Short mmCIF file of C-alpha atoms in Angstrom, two decimals:
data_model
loop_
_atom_site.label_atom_id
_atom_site.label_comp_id
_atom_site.label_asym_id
_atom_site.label_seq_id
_atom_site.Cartn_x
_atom_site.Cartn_y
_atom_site.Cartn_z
CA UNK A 1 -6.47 6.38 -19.43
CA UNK A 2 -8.98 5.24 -17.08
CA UNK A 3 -7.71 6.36 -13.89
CA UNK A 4 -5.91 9.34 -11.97
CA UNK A 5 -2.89 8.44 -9.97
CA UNK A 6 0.26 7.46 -10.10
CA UNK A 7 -0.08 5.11 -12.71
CA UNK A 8 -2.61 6.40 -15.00
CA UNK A 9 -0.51 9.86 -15.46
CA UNK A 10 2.50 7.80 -15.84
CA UNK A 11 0.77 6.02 -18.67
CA UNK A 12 -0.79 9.30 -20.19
CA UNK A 13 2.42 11.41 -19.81
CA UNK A 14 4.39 8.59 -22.01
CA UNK A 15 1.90 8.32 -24.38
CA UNK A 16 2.08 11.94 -24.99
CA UNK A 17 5.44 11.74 -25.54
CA UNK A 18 5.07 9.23 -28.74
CA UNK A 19 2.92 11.72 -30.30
CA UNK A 20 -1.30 10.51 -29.58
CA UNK A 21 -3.72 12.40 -28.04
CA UNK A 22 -4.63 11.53 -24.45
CA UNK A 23 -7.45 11.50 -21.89
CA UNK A 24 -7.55 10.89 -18.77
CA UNK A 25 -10.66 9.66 -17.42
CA UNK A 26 -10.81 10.29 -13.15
CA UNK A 27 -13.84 9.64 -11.35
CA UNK A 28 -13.36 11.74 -8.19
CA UNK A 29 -13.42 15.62 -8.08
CA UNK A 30 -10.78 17.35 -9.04
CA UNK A 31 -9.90 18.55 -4.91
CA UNK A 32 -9.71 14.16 -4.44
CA UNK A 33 -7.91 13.60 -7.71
CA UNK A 34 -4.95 10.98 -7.25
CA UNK A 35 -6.09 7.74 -5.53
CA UNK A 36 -4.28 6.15 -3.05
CA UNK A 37 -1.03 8.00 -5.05
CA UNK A 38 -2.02 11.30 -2.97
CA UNK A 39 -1.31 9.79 0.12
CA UNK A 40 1.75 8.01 -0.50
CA UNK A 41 5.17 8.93 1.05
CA UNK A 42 8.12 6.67 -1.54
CA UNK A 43 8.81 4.28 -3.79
CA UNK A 44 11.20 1.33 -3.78
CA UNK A 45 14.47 1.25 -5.78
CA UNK A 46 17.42 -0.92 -6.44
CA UNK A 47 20.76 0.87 -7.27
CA UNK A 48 24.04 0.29 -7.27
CA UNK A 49 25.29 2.63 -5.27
CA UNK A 50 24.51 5.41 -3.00
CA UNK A 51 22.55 8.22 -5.19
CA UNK A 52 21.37 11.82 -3.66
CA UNK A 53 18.64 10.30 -2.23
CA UNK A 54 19.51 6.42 -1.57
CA UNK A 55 22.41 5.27 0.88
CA UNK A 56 24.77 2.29 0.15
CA UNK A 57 23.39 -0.24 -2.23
CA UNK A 58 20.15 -2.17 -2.94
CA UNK A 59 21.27 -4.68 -5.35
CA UNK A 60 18.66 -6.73 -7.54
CA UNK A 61 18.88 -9.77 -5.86
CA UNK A 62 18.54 -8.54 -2.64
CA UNK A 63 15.22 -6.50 -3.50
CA UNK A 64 14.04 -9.92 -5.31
CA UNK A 65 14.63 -12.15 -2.13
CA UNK A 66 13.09 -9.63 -0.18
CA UNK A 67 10.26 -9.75 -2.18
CA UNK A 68 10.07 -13.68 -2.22
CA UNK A 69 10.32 -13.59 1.33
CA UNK A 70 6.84 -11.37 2.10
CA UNK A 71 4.74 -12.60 -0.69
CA UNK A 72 5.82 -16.52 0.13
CA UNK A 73 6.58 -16.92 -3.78
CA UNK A 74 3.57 -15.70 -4.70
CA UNK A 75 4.60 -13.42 -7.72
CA UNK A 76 5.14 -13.68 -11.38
CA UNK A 77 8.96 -13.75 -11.00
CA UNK A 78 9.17 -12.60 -15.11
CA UNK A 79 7.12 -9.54 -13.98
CA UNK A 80 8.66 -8.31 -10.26
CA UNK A 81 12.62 -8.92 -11.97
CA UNK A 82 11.12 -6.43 -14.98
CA UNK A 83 9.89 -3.91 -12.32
CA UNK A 84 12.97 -4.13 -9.72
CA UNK A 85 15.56 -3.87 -12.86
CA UNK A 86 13.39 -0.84 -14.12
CA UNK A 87 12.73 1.03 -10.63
CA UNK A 88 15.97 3.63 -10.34
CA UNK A 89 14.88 4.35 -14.26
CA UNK A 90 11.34 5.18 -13.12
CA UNK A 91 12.24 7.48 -10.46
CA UNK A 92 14.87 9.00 -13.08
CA UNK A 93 11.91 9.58 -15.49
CA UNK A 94 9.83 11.04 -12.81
CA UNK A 95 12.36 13.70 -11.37
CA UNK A 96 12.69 15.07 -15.38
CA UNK A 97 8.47 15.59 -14.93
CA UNK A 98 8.79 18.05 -11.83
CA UNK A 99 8.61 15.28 -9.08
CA UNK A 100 11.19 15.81 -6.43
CA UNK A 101 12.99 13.41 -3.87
CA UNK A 102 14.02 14.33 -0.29
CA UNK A 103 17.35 13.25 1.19
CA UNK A 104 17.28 9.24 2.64
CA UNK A 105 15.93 8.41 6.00
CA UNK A 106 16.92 7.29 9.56
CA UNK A 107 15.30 5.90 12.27
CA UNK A 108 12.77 2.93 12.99
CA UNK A 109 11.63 3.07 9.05
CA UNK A 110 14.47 1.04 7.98
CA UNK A 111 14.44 2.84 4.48
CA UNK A 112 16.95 5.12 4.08
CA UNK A 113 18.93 2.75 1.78
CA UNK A 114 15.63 1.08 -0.13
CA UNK A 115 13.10 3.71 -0.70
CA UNK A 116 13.12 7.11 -2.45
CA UNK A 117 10.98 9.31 -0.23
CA UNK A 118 9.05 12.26 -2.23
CA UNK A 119 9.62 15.90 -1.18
CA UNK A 120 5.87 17.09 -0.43
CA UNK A 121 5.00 13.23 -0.42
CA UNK A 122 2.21 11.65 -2.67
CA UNK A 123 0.02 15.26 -3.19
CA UNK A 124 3.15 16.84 -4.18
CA UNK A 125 4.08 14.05 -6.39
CA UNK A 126 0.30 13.90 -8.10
CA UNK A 127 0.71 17.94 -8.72
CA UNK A 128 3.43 17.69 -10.72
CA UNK A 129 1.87 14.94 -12.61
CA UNK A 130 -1.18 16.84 -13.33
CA UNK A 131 0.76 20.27 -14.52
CA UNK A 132 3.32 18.56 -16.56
CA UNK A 133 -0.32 16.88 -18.18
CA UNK A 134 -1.54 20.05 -18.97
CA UNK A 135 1.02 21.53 -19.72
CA UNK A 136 1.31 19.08 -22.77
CA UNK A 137 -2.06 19.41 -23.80
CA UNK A 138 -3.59 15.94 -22.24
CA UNK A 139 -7.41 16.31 -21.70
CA UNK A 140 -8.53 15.75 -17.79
CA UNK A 141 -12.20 14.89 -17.07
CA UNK A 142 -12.98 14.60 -13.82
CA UNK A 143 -16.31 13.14 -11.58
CA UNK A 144 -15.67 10.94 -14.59
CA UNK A 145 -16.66 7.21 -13.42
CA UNK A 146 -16.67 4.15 -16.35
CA UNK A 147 -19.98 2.11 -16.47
CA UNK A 148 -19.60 0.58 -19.55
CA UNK A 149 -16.63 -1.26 -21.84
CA UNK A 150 -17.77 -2.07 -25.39
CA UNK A 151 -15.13 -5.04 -26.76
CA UNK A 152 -15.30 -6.68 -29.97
CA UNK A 153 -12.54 -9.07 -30.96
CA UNK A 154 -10.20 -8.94 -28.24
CA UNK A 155 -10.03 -5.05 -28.49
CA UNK A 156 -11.65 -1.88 -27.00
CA UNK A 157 -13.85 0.27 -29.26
CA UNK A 158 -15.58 2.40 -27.03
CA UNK A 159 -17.43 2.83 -23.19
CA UNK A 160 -19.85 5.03 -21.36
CA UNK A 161 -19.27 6.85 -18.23
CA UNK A 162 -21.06 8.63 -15.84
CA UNK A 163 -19.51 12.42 -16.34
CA UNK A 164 -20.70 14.72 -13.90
CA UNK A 165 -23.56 13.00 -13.27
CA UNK A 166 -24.53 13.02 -17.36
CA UNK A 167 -24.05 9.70 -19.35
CA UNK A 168 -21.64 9.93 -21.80
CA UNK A 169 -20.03 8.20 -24.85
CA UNK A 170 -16.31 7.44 -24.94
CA UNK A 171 -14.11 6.25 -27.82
CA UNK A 172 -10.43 5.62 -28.08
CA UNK A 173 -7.69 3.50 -30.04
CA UNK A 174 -6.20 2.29 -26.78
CA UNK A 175 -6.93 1.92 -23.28
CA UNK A 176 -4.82 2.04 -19.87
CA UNK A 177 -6.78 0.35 -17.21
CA UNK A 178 -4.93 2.21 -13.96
CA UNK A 179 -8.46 2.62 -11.79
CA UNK A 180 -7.22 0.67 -8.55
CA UNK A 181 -8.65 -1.83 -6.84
CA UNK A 182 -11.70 -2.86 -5.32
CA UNK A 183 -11.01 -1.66 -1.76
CA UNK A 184 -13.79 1.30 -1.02
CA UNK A 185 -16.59 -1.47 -2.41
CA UNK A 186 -17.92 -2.28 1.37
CA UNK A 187 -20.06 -4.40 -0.36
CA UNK A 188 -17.36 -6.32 -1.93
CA UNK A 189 -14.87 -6.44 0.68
CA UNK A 190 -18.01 -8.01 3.11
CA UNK A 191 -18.74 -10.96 0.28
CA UNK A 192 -14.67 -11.41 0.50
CA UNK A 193 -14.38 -11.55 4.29
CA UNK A 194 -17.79 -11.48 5.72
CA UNK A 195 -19.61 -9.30 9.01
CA UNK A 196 -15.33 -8.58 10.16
CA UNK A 197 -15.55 -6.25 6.75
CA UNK A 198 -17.73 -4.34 8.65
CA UNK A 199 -15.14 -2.85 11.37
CA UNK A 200 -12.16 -2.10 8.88
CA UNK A 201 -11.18 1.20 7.52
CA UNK A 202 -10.04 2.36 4.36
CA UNK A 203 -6.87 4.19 4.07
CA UNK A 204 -7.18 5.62 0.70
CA UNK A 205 -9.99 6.78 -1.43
CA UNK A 206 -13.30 6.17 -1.41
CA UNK A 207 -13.47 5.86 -5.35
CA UNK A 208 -11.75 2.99 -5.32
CA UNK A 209 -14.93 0.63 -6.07
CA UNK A 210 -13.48 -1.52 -8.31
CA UNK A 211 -15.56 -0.99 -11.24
CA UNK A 212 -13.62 -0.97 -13.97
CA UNK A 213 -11.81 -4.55 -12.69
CA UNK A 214 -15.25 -5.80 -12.60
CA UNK A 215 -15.90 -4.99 -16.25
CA UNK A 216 -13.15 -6.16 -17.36
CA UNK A 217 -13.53 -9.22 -15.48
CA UNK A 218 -17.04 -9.89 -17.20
CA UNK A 219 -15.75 -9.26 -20.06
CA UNK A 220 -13.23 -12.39 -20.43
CA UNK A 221 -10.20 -10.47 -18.43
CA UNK A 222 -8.43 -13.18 -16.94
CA UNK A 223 -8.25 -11.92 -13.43
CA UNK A 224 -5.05 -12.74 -11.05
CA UNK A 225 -4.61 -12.88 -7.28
CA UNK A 226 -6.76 -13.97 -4.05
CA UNK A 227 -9.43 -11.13 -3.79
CA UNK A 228 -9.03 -12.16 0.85
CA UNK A 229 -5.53 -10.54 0.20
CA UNK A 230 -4.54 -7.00 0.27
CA UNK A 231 -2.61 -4.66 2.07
CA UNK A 232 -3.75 -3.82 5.24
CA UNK A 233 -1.96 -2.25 8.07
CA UNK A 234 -2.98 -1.78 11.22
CA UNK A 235 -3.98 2.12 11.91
CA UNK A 236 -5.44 3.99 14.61
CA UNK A 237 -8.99 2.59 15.02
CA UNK A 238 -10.14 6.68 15.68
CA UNK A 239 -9.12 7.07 11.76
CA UNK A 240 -12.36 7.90 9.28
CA UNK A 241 -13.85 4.92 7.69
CA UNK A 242 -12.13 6.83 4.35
CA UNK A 243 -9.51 8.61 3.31
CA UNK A 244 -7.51 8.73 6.57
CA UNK A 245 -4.20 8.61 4.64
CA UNK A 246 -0.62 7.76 5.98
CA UNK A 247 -1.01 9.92 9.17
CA UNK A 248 -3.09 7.24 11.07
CA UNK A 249 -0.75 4.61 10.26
CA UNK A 250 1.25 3.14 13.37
CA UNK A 251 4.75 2.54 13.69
CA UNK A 252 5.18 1.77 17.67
CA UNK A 253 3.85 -2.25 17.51
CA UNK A 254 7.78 -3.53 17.57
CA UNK A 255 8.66 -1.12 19.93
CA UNK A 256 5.79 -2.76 22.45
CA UNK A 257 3.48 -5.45 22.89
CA UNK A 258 -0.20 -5.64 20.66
CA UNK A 259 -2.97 -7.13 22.43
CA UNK A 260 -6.62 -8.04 21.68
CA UNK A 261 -10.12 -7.05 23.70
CA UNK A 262 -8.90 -9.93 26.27
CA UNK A 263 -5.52 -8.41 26.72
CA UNK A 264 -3.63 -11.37 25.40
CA UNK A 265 -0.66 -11.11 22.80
CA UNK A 266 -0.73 -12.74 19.40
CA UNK A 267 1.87 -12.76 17.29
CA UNK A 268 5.24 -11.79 17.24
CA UNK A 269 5.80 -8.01 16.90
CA UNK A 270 9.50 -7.87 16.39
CA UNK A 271 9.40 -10.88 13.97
CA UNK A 272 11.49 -8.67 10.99
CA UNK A 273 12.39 -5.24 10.01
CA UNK A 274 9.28 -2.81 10.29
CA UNK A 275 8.91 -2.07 6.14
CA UNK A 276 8.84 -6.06 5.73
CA UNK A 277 5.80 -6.67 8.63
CA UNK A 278 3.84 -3.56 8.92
CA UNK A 279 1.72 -4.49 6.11
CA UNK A 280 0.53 -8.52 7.71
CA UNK A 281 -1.12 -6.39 10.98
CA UNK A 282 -4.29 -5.20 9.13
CA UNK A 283 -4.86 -9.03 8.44
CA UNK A 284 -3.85 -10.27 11.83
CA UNK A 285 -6.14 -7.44 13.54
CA UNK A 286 -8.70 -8.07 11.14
CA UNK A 287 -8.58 -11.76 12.67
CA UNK A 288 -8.92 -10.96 16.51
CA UNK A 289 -12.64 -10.66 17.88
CA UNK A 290 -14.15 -8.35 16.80
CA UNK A 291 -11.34 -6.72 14.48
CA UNK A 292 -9.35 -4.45 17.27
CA UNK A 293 -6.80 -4.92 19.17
CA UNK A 294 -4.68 -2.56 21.23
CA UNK A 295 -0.52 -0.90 20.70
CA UNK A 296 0.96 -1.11 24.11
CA UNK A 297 4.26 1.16 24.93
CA UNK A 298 5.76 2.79 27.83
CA UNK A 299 7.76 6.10 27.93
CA UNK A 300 11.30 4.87 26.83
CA UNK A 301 10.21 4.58 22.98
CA UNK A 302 8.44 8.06 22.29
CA UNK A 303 10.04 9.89 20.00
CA UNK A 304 11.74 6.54 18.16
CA UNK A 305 8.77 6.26 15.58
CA UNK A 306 6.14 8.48 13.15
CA UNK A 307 3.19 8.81 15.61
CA UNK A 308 -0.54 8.60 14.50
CA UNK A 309 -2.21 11.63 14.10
CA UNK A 310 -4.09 11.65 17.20
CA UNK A 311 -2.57 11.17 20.30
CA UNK A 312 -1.50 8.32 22.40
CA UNK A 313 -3.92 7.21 25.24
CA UNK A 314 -1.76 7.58 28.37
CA UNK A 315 -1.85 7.27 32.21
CA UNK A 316 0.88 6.46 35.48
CA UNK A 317 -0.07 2.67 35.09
CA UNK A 318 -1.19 -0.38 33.48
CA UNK A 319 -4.36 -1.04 35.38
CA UNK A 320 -5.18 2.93 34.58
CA UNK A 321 -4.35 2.50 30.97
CA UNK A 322 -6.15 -0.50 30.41
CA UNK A 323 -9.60 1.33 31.97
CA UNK A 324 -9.27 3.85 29.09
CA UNK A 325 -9.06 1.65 26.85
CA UNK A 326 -12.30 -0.25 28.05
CA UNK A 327 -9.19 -3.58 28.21
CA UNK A 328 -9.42 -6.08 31.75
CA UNK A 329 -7.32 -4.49 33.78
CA UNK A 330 -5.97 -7.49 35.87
CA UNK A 331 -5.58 -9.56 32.72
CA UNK A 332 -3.14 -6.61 31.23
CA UNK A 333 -1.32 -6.59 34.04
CA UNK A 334 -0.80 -10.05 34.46
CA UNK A 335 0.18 -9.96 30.34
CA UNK A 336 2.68 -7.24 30.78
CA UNK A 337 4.56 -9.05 33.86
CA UNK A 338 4.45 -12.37 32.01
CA UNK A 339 6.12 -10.22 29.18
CA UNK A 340 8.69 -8.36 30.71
CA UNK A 341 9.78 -11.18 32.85
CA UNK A 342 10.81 -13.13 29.44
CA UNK A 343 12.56 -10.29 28.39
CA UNK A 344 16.44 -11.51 27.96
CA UNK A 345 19.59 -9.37 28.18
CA UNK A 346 20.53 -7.74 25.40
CA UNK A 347 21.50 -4.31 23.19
CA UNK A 348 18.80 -2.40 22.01
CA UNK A 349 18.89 -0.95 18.84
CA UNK A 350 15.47 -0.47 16.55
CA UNK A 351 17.15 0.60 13.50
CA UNK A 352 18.82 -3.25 12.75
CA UNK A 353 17.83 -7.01 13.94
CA UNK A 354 18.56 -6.37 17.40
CA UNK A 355 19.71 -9.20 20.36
CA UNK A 356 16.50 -8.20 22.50
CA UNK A 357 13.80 -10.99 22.27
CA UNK A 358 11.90 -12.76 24.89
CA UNK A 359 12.19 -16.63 26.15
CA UNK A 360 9.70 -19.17 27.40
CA UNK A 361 6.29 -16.95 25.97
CA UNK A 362 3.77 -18.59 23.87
CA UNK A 363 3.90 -15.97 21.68
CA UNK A 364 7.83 -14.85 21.58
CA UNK A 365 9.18 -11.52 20.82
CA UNK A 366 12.11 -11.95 17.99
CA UNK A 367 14.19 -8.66 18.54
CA UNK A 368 13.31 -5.18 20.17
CA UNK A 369 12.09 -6.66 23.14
CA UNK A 370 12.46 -4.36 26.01
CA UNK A 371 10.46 -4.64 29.96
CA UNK A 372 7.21 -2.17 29.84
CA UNK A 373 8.39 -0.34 32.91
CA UNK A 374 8.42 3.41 32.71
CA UNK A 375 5.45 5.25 33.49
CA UNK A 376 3.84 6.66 31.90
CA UNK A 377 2.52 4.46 29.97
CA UNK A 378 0.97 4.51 26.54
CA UNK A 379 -2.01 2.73 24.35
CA UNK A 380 -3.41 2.91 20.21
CA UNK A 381 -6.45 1.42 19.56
CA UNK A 382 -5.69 -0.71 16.15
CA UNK A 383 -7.90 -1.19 13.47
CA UNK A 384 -7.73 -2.90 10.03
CA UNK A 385 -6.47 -0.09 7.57
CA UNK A 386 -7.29 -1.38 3.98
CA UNK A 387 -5.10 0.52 1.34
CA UNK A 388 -5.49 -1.38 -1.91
CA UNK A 389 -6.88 -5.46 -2.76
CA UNK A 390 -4.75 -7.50 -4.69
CA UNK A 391 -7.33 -9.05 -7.12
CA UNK A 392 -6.76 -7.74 -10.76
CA UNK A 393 -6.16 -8.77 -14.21
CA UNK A 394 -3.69 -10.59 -15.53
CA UNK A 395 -1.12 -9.31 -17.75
CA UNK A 396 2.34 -9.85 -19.93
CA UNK A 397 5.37 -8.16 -19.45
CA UNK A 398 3.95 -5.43 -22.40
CA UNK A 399 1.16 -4.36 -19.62
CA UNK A 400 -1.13 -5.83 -21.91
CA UNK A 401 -4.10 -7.45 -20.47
CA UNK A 402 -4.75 -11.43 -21.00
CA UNK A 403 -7.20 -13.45 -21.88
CA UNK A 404 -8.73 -11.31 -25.20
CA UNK A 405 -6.56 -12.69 -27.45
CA UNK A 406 -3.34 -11.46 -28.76
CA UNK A 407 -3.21 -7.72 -30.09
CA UNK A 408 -5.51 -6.10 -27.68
CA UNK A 409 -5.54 -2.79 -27.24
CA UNK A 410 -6.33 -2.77 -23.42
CA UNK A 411 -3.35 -2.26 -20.85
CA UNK A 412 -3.23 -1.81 -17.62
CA UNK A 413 -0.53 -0.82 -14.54
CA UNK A 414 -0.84 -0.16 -10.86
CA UNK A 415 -3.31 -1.58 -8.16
CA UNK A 416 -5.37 -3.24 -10.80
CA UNK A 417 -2.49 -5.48 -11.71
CA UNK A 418 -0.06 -5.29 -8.91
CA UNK A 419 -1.82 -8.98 -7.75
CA UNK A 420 0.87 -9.69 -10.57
CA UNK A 421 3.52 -9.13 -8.40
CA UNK A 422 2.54 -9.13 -4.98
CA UNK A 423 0.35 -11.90 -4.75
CA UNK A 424 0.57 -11.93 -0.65
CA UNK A 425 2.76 -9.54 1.71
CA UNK A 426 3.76 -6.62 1.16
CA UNK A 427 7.10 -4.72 0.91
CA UNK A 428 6.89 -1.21 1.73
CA UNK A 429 7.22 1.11 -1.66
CA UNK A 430 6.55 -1.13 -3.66
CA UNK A 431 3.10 -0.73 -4.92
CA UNK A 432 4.04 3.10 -6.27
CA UNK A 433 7.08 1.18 -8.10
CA UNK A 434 5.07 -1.13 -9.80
CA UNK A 435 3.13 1.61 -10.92
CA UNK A 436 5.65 3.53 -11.91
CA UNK A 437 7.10 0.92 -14.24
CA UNK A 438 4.05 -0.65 -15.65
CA UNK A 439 2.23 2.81 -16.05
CA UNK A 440 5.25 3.52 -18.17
CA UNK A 441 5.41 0.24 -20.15
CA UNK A 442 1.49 0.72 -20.33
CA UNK A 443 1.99 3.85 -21.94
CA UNK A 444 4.44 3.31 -24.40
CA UNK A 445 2.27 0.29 -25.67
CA UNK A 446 -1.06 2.12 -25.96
CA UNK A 447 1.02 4.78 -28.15
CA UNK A 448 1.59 2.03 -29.96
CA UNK A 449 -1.33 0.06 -30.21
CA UNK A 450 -3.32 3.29 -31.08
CA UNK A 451 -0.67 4.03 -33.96
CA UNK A 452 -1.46 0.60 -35.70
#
């Protein structure tokens, strides 16, 4: 297994079960082990009915038009149907391995009846993971980076790594591919989207260089997805340039107005339900000048959403708050009166498609709209938070990779095949689902593969 979150111990932990030795191949340090799996906070499930840790129902065709509605169509709809049917097994399969869910959510998340929330969140989650892999006697190498792939005939027959600094020959029957994307490669992401790479941030890990998809890739992979898209999310633009995890991300922009350097609104921040739009504002900040742009709220919405983990820039009035945050002052002001003047009658409520919007903007506000009128008042700086690329290889509905021929031995699950499902878009979850499932399926079929 070439790789050390979610998926990759998925993968390893079921092919354990069918009786083959494993190894797990991570190339950070054991303290950074996980990927972007340590920093996650759910997964996305359909069911039924209500569970311990799920309210109501989230029926399959609901969670499939959902997902045709962010991605625009762009999905293998074979593929996302096999993951969304297989999702309440997954999280089944995960709770007999140690993992633990919390009860559902309230509040401005929206996904109390979609999303299974870990108890401890994504470290907690990678933990158990790693214990239940020792525990049953898979071998864990870590500062263990791939350099190499050595294919012959469609199949794997051996590689070379970088362990602990030492080169080092690998051999297996099978391999899992489940090494991420290409997301911490500032090199890449700046041939993908030019000088704006320079000013985004990366959510997750820094070992997330894409490596392994590039071998692959050169090696007759077919590859899948646009490598512009990804999922990006706007976070507070004082996050590190790595590793900031969830606690930077942002969850105010409906409950306000977003601005760029000039002050001027862009795009519609109460267009749909939070877990459905939070992940288009890393794109749409990465596309104002000079990639930041600027949460505006006043004092009626603390306390209705997660708040970064630094604090909000405040002060008694909009000309004040816009001189913090280096924003023209007259052109703010003049933005928020042109705002809250369009603001219609209506009954606030941010936990459903509310009646609030605005009339006669430009740029109209669909629902949530409320005046900016009680001091004080509040601004986030906003910055493009990069969590994972959607450029990876192709594969079937057995997780095996395409374009080596039929009866390879290379598989692969998670963020280096999730461009299989989410081509564009995002729906919040999901990602850890469709790692979930095809780190699983990945699994089983390695077991497999090696047996023959």
């Amino acid at each position: 297994m070439v790789g050390g979150g979610n998926a990759a111990l998925c993968a390893a932990l079921v092919a354990r079960e069918s009786g083959v030795s494993v190894m797990v191949l991570e190339s950070a340090p054991a303290e950074y082990r996980g990927g972007n799996s340590r920093h996650t906070r759910n997964m996305r499930c359909m069911h039924e009915a209500s569970t311990e840790v799920l309210t109501d129902a989230y029926a399959e065709d609901e969670y499939f038009d959902d997902l045709l509605r962010v991605t625009e169509g762009e999905t293998t709809k074979q593929l996302a149907r096999l993951v969304i049917r297989d999702s309440l097994r997954a999280a089944a399969w995960m709770k007999s391995y140690g993992v633990r869910f919390q009860p559902s959510l309230g509040g401005t998340l929206h996904l109390g009846r979609t999303n299974a929330f870990f108890l401890g969140g994504g470290k907690a989650l990678m933990n158990a993971y790693y214990a239940a892999a020792q525990h049953r006697g898979i071998r864990v190498h870590y500062n263990a980076e791939v350099t190499e792939l050595h294919i012959r005939d469609g199949k794997f027959e051996s590689g070379r790594m970088q362990l602990n600094g030492q080169p080092t020959e690998f051999r297996a029957r099978a391999m899992v591919a489940a090494s991420g994307g290409f997301e911490s490669n500032l090199e890449w992401l700046e041939a993908v989207w030019g000088e704006a790479a320079r000013n985004f941030l990366i959510r997750g890990t820094p070992y997330n260089k894409g490596k392994l998809l590039k071998l692959l890739m050169d090696q007759g992979v077919e590859s899948v997805g646009d490598p512009r898209q990804c999922h990006a999310v706007a976070i507070d633009g004082r996050a590190p340039k790595f590793d900031g995890g969830i606690v930077t991300r942002l969850d105010c922009l409906p409950l306000g107005i977003v601005v760029n350097k000039e002050a001027e609104r862009f795009y519609d921040e109460g267009e749909d339900l939070w877990p459905k739009r939070y992940a288009i504002w890393g794109r749409l900040v990465a596309q104002q000048a000079d990639q930041i742009a600027y949460s505006i709220i006043d004092s009626k919405v603390i306390g209705r959403f997660i708040p970064s983990v630094f604090p909000p820039i405040a002060a008694p009035g909009i000309a004040e708050l816009a001189a913090k945050l280096g924003l023209p002052a007259q052109k703010l002001e003049a933005t928020v009166r042109e705002f809250n003047r369009a603001v219609q009658p209506g009954s606030f409520d941010h936990q459903v498609l509310d009646d609030c919007r605005t009339e006669g903007l430009i740029v109209s506000k669909s629902h949530w709209a409320q005046a900016i009128d009680k001091p004080p008042f509040y601004g986030y700086p906003l910055r493009p938070g990069i969590t994972f690329t959607y450029l990876g290889v192709k594969v079937n509905e057995r997780a095996e990779v395409q374009g080596l021929g039929s009866g390879t031995n290379i598989f692969a699950a998670g963020e280096i095949m999730a461009g299989n499902v989410i081509g564009k878009g995002y729906l919040a979850g999901l990602g850890m689902t469709i790692g979930s499932v095809f780190g699983r399926i990945a699994g089983k079929e390695a077991a497999r593969a090696a047996g023959r």
